[in-house]
Coordinates of C-alpha atoms and ligand atoms in Angstrom, one line a residue:
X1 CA 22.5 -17.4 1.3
X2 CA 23.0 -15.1 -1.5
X3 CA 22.1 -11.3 -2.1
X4 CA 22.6 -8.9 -4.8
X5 CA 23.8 -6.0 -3.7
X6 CA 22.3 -2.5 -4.5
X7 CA 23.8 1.0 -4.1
X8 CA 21.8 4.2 -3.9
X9 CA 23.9 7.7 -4.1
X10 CA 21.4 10.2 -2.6
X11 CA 20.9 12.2 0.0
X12 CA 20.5 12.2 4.2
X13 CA 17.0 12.8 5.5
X14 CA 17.1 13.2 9.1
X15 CA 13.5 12.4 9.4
X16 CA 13.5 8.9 8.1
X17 CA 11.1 9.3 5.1
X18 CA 12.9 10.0 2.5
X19 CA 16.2 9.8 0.9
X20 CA 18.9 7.0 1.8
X21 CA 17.1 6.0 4.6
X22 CA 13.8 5.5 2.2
X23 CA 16.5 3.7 -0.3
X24 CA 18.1 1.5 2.4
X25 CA 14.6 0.7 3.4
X26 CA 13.2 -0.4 0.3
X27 CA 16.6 -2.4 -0.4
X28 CA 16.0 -4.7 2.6
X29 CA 12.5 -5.2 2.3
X30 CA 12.9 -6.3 -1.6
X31 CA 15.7 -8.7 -0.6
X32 CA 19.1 -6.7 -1.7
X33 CA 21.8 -5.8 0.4
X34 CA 21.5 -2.4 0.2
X35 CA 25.1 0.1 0.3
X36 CA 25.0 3.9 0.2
X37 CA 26.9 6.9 -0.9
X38 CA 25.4 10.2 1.0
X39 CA 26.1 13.2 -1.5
X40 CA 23.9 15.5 1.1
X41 CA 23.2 16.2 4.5
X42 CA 19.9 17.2 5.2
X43 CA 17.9 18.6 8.5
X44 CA 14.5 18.3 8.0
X45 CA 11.4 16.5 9.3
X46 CA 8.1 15.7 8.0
X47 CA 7.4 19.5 7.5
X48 CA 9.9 21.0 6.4
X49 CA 13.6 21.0 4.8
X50 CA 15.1 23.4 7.1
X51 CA 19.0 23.0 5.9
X52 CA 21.6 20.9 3.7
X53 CA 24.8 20.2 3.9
X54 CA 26.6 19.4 0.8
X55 CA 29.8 17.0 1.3
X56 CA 33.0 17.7 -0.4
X57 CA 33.8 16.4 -3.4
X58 CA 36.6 14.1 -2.8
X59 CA 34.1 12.7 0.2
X60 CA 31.7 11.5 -2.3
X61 CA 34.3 9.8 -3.9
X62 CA 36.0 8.0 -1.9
X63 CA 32.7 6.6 -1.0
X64 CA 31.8 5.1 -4.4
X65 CA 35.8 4.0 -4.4
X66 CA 35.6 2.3 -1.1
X67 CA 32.4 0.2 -2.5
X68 CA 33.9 -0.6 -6.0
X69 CA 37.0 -2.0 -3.8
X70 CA 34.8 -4.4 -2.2
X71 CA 31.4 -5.1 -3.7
X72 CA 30.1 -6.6 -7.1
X73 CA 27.2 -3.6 -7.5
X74 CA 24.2 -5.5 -9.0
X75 CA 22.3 -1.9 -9.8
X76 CA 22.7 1.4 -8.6
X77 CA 20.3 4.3 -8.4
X78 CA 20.8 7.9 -7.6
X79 CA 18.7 10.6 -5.9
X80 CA 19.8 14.0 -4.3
X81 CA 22.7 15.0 -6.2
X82 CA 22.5 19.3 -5.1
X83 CA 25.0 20.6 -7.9
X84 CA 26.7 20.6 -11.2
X85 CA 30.2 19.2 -9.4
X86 CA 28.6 16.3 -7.3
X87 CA 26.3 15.6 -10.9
X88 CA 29.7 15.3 -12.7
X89 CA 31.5 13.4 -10.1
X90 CA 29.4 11.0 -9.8
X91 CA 29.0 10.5 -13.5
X92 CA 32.5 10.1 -13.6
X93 CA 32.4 7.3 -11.2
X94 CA 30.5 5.3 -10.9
X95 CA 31.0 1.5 -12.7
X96 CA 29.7 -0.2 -15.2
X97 CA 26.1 -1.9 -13.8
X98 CA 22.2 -0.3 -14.5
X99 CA 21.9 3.1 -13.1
X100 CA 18.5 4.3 -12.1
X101 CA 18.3 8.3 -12.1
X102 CA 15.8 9.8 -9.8
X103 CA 16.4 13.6 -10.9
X104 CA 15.3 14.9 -7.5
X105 CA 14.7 18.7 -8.1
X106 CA 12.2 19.7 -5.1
X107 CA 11.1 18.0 -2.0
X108 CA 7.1 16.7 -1.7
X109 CA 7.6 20.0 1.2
X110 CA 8.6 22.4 -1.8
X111 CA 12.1 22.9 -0.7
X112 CA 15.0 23.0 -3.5
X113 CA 17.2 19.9 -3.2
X114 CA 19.1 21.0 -6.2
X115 CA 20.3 24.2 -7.9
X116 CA 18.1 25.5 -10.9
X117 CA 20.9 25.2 -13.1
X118 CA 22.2 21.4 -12.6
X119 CA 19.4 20.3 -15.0
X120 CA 21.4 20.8 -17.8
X121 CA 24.2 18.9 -15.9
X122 CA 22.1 15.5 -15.4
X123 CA 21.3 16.2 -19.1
X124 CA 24.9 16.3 -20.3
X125 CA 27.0 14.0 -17.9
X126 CA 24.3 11.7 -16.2
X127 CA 21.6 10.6 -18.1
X128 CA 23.6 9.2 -21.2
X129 CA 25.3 6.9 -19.5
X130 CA 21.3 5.6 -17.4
X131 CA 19.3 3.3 -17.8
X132 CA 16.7 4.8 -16.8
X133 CA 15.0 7.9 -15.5
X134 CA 12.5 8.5 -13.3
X135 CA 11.0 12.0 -13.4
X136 CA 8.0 13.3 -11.9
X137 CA 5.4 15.5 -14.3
X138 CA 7.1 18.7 -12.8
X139 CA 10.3 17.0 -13.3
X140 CA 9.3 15.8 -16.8
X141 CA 9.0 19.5 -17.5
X142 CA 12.2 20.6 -16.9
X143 CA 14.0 18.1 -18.7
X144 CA 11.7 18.6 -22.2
X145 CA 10.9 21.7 -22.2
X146 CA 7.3 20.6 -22.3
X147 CA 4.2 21.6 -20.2
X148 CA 2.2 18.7 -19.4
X149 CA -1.7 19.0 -18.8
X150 CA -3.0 15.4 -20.3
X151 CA -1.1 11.9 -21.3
X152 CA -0.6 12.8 -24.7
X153 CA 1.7 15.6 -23.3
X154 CA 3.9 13.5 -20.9
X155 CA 4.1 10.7 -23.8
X156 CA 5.8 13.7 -25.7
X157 CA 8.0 14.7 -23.0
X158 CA 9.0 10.9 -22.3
X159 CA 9.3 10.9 -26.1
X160 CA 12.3 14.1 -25.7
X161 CA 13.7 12.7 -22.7
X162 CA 14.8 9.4 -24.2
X163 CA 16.7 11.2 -26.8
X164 CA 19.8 11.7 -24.2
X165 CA 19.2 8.7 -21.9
X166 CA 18.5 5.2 -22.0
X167 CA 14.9 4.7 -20.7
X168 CA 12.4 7.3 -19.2
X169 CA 9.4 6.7 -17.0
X170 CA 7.5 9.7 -15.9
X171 CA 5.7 9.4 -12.9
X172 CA 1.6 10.5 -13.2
X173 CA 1.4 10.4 -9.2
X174 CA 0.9 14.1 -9.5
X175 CA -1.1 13.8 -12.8
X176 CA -4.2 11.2 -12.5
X177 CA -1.8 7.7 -11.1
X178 CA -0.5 6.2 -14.6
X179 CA 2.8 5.8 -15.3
X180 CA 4.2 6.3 -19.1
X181 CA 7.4 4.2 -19.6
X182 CA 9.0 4.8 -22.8
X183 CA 11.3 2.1 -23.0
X184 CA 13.4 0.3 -27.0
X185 CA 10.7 2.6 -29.0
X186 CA 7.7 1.5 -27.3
X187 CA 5.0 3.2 -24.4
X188 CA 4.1 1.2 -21.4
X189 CA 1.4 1.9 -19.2
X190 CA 1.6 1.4 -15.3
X191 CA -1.9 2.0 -12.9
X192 CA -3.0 0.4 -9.7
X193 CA -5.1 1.8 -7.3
X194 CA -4.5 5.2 -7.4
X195 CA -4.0 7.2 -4.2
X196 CA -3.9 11.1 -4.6
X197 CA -2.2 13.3 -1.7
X198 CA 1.3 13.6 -1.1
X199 CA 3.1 10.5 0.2
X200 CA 6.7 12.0 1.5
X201 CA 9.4 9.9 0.1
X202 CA 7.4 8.1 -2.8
X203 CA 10.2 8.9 -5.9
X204 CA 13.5 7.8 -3.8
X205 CA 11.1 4.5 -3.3
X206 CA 10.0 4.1 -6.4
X207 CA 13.5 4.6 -7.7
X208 CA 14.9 2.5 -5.3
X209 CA 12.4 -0.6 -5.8
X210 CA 13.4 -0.8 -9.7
X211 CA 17.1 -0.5 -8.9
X212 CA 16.4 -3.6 -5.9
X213 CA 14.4 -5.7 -9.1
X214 CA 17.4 -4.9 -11.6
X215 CA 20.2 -6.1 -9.2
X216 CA 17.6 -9.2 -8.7
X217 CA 18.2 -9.2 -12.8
X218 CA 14.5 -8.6 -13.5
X219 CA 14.4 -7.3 -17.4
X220 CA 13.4 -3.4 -17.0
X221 CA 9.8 -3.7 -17.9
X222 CA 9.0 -6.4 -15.2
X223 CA 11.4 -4.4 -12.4
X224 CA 9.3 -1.0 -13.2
X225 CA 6.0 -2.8 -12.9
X226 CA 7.1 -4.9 -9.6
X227 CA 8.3 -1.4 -8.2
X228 CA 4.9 0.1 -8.6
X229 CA 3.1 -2.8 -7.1
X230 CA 5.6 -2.1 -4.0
X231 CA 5.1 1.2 -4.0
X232 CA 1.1 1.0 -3.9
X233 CA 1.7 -1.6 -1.1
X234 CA 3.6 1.2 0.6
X235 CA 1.4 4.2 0.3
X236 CA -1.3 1.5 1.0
X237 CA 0.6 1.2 5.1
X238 CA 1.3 4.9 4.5
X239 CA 1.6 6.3 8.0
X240 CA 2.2 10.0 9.8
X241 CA 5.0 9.6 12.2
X242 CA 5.3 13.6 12.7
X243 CA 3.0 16.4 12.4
X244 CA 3.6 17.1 8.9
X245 CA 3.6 14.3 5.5
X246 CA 2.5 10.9 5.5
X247 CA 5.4 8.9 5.2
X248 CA 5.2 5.5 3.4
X249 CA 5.6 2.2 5.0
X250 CA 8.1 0.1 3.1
X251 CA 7.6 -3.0 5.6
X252 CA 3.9 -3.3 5.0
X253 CA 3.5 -6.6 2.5
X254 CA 6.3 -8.1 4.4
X255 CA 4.1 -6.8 7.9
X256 CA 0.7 -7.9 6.3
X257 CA 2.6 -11.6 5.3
X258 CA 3.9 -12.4 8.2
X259 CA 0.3 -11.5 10.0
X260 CA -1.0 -14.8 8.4
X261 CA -0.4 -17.0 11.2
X262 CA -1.7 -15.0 13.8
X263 CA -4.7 -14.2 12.0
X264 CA -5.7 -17.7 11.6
X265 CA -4.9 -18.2 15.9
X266 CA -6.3 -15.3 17.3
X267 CA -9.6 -16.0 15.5
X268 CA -9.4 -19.5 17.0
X269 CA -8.8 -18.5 20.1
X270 CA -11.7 -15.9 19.6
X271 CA -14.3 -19.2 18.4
X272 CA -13.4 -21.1 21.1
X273 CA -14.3 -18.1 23.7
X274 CA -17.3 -16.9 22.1
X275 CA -19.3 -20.5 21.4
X276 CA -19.0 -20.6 25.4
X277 CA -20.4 -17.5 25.7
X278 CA -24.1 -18.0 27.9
X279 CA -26.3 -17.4 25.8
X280 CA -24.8 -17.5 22.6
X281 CA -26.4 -20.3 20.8
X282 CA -29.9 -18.2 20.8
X283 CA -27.6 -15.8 18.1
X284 CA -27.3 -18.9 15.9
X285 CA -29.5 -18.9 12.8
X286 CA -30.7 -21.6 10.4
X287 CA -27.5 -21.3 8.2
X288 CA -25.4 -21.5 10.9
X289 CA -22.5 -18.6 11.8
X290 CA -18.8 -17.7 10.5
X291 CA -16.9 -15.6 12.0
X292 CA -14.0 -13.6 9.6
X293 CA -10.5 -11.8 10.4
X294 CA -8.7 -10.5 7.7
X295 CA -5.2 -9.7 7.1
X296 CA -4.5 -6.0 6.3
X297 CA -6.0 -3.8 3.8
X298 CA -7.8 -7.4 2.5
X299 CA -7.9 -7.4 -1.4
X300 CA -9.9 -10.9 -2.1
X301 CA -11.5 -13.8 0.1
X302 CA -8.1 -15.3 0.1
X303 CA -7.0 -12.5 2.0
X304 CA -9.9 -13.3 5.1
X305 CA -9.8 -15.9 7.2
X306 CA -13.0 -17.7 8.3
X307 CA -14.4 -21.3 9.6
X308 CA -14.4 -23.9 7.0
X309 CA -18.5 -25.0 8.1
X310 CA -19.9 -23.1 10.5
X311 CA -20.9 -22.7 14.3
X312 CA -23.9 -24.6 14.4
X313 CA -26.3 -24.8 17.0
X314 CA -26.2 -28.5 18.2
X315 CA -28.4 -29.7 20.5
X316 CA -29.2 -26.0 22.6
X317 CA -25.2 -25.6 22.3
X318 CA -23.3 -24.0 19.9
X319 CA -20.2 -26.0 18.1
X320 CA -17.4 -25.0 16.3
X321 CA -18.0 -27.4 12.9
X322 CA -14.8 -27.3 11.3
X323 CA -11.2 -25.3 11.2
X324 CA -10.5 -21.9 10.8
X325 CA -8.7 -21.2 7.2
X326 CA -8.1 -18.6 4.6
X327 CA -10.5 -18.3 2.0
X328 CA -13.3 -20.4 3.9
X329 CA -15.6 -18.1 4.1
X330 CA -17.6 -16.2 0.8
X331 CA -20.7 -14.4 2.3
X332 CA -19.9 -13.1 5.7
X333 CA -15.8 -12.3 3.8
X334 CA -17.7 -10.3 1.2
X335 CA -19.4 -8.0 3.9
X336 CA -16.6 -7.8 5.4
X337 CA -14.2 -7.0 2.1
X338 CA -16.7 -4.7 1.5
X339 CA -16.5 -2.5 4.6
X340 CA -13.2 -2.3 4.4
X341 CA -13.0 -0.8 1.4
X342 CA -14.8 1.8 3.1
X343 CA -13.0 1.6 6.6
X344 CA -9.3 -0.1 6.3
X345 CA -9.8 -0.2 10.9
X346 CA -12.9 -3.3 10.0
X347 CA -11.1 -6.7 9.7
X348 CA -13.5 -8.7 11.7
X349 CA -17.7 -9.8 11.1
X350 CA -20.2 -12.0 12.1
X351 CA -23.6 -12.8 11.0
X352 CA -26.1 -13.8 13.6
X353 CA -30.2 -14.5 13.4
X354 CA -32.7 -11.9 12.5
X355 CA -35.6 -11.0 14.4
X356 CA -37.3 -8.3 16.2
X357 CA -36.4 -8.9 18.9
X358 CA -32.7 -9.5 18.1
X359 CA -32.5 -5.9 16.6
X360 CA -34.3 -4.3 19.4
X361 CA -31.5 -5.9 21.7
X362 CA -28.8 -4.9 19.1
X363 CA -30.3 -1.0 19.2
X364 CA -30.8 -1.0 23.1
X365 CA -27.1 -2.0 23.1
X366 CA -26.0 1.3 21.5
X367 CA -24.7 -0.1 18.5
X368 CA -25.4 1.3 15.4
X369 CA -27.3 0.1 12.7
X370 CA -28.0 0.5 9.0
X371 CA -29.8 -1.7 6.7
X372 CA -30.1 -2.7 2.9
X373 CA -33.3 -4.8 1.2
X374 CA -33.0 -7.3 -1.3
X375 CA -35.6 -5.4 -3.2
X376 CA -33.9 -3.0 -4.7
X377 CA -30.9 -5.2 -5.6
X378 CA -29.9 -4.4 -9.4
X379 CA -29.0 -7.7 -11.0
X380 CA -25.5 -8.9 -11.5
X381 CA -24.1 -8.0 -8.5
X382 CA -22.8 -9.7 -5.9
X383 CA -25.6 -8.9 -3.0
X384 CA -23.1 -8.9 0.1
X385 CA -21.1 -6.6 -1.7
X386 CA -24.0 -4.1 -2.7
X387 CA -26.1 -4.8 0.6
X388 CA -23.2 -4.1 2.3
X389 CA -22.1 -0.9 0.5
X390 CA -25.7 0.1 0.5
X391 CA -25.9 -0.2 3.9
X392 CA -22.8 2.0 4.3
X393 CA -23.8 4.4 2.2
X394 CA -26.8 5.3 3.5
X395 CA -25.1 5.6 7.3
X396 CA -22.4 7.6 5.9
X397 CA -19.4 5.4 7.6
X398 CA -19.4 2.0 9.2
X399 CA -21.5 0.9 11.4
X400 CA -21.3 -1.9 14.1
X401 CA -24.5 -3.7 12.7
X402 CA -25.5 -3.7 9.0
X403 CA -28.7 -6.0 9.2
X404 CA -31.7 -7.0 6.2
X405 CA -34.3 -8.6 6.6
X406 CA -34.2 -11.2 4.0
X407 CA -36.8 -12.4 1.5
X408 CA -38.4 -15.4 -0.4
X409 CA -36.1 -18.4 0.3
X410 CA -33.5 -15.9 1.8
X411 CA -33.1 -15.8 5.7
X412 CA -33.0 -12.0 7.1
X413 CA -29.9 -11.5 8.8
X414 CA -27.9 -9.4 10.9
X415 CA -24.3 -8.9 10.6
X416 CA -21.2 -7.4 13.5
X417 CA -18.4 -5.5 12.2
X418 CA -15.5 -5.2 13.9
X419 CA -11.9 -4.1 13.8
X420 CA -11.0 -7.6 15.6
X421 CA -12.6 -10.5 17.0
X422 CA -12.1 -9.6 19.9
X423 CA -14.0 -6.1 19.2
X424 CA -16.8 -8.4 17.7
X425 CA -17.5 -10.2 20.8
X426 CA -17.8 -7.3 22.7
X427 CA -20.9 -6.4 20.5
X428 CA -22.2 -9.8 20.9
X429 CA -22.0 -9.7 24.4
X430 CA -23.7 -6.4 24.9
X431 CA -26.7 -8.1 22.7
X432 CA -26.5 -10.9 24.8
X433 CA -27.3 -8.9 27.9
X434 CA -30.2 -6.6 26.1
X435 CA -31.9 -10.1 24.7
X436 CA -35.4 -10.9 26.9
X437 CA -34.3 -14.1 28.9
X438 CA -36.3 -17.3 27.9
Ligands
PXL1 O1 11.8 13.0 -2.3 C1 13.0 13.5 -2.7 C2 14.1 13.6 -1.7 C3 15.3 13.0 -2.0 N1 16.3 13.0 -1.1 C4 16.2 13.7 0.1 C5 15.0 14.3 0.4 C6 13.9 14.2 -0.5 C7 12.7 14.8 -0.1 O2 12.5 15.5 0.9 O3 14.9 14.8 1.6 C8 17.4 13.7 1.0

């Protein structure tokens, strides 16, 4: 098996989120073998940089040395680099692959990571020889000179950067989520999903990621637009391991991927309990049932599982008609999609049959409930999708039931939401026990 191999020059972060340890994590996740030269020590957690140790001079080097010895370095990328001397050093040696510059200025806590005056230091002996640069808008600033308030500005000040380097994309996490790459005389502009707050660690990531797609040899355009789709992934799994910043979580497509399989087994396991449930086929309306389990953070129906058919009642008892597959399901997987949009802890649903008396037993169950009508659906939309928000809306979060009660050629219908299946059962069994025995 073959890997390209990446290098990151940065700095130590004791508490895991940032730094070489945000670099090296990135770099195994994206599929490089990931080397590291640490220019910086530094003690800090998730609050708070409390000190930093710079290392000596000839340390740094023989660092870099000791990789050129043995290593063909795919791409490199820097990050911490505390003064002029270790700016100038390590413009001095490093080789002859794409260098990424992350000019790391302050940390997302507001501590100094670098003196005031090494800007004009990147300036003079690191950015010429880059390929790229990836400033923040604060960082954008004190590069160009320019104050940024609105895109036109940090256009200009990408404009002023790539005078003295080689590419320049300023980062608009801080601004409103768009990226402005200024790239061979021509803008480029980067937006997913956009997540404001601070997300410790995000620059050495983003950084990282498009050094990882270089050494892949991914032309720059394509490695800065893959890097952003990582980087949303990662904010996406974001997570607070201390009592301070959210930290990101750079295993979390690779996490959500390799969920697939049990997905799809733990909801069979689920079917085959609940259809011998006593009781259960009375829940079984004239469409039949699907039950859904989605993978992470779902994005489209490909991303829920459900049964291919349905549970249909046959005979007084309830049958599994077909398999359990992604993308199988497209009403009950809408609801579901939909409420997780709200509620990223819902994964699970299932509709069962509408009456009163089914909705008295779901309310003297203690779950809660919130409806939508078809009546006051706007056209156009998809009406799991708006019922479902609707629904949500008017509740104010998600409930366990979102029920409505149909109209002319449409069955009413009552819906469980779930963070699992196994969650979802447990409401079904509670209605069980509140329905009037026949
Ligand atoms: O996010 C910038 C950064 C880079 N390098 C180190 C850091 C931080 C932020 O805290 O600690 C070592």
């Amino acid at each position: 098996m073959k890997k390209a191999t990446c290098l990151t020059i940065a700095g130590s972060d004791s508490g895991g989120g940032a730094g070489v340890q945000a670099d090296l994590k990135t770099f195994a996740s994206l599929g490089v073998h990931g080397v590291s030269v640490i220019t910086s020590v530094t003690a800090q957690n998730t609050r708070k940089v409390e000190a930093t140790l710079d290392l000596p001079l000839d340390f740094i080097k023989k660092q870099i040395d000791s990789l050129h010895k043995d290593f063909r370095i795919g791409a490199a990328k820097t990050g911490m680099l505390a003064n002029e001397e270790i700016i100038k050093l390590v413009a001095e040696s490093i080789g002859e692959y794409p260098l990424v510059v992350d000019p790391v200025m302050v940390a997302t806590s507001g501590d100094r990571l670098q003196a005031a005056e090494a800007v004009d230091a990147l300036k003079r002996y690191l950015l010429p020889g880059a390929t790229l640069v990836t400033p923040n808008i604060y960082e954008a600033e004190m590069l160009s000179g320019i104050r940024i308030r609105t895109i036109e500005d940090v256009k200009e000040a990408a404009l002023a950067i790539s005078e003295f380097t080689g590419a320049v994309v300023v980062k608009g996490g801080h601004l409103n989520g768009t990226d402005v790459l200024y790239y061979n005389g021509r803008f480029y502009e980067f937006s997913t999903e956009y997540y404001p707050g601070k997300y410790h660690g995000s620059g050495c990531t983003y950084s990282a990621a498009i050094a990882a797609f270089l050494a892949r040899g991914f032309e720059l355009t394509d490695a800065v637009k893959k890097a952003k789709e990582y980087i949303t992934w990662s904010i996406r799994g974001a997570y607070s391991p201390g009592k301070g910043a959210k930290v990101l979580n750079h295993m979390f497509l690779k996490e959500r991927e390799a969920e697939r399989y049990s997905v799809l087994s733990d909801l069979e396991a689920a079917l085959a309990k609940v259809v011998n449930l006593p009781g259960f086929q009375t829940l079984i309306p004239e469409v039949g049932i699907n039950f859904v389990y989605s993978l992470p953070c779902p994005e489209n129906l490909e991303d829920v599982a459900g049964i291919k058919g349905r549970i249909v009642n046959a005979g007084g008892r309830a049958l599994v008609a077909g398999c359990v597959d992604f993308g199988a399901s497209k009403h009950v997987a809408r609801v579901l999609l939909a409420a997780s949009s709200k509620d990223r802890n819902i994964r699970s649903a299932m509709n069962i049959r509408y009456s009163k008396e089914m909705l008295n037993a779901v309310k003297s169950a203690g779950l809660s409930t919130a409806s939508f009508s078809r009546d006051e659906e706007p056209p156009g939309v998809s009406t799991m999708e708006w019922g479902t928000l609707k629904a949500i809306e008017s509740q104010g979060s998600v409930p366990d039931v979102i029920y409505d009660e149909g109209a002319i050629g449409k069955e009413p219908m009552i819906r469980i939401l779930g963070r699992n299946p196994q969650e979802v059962i447990s409401k079904v069994k509670k209605i069980i026990k509140k329905l009037p025995v026949e």
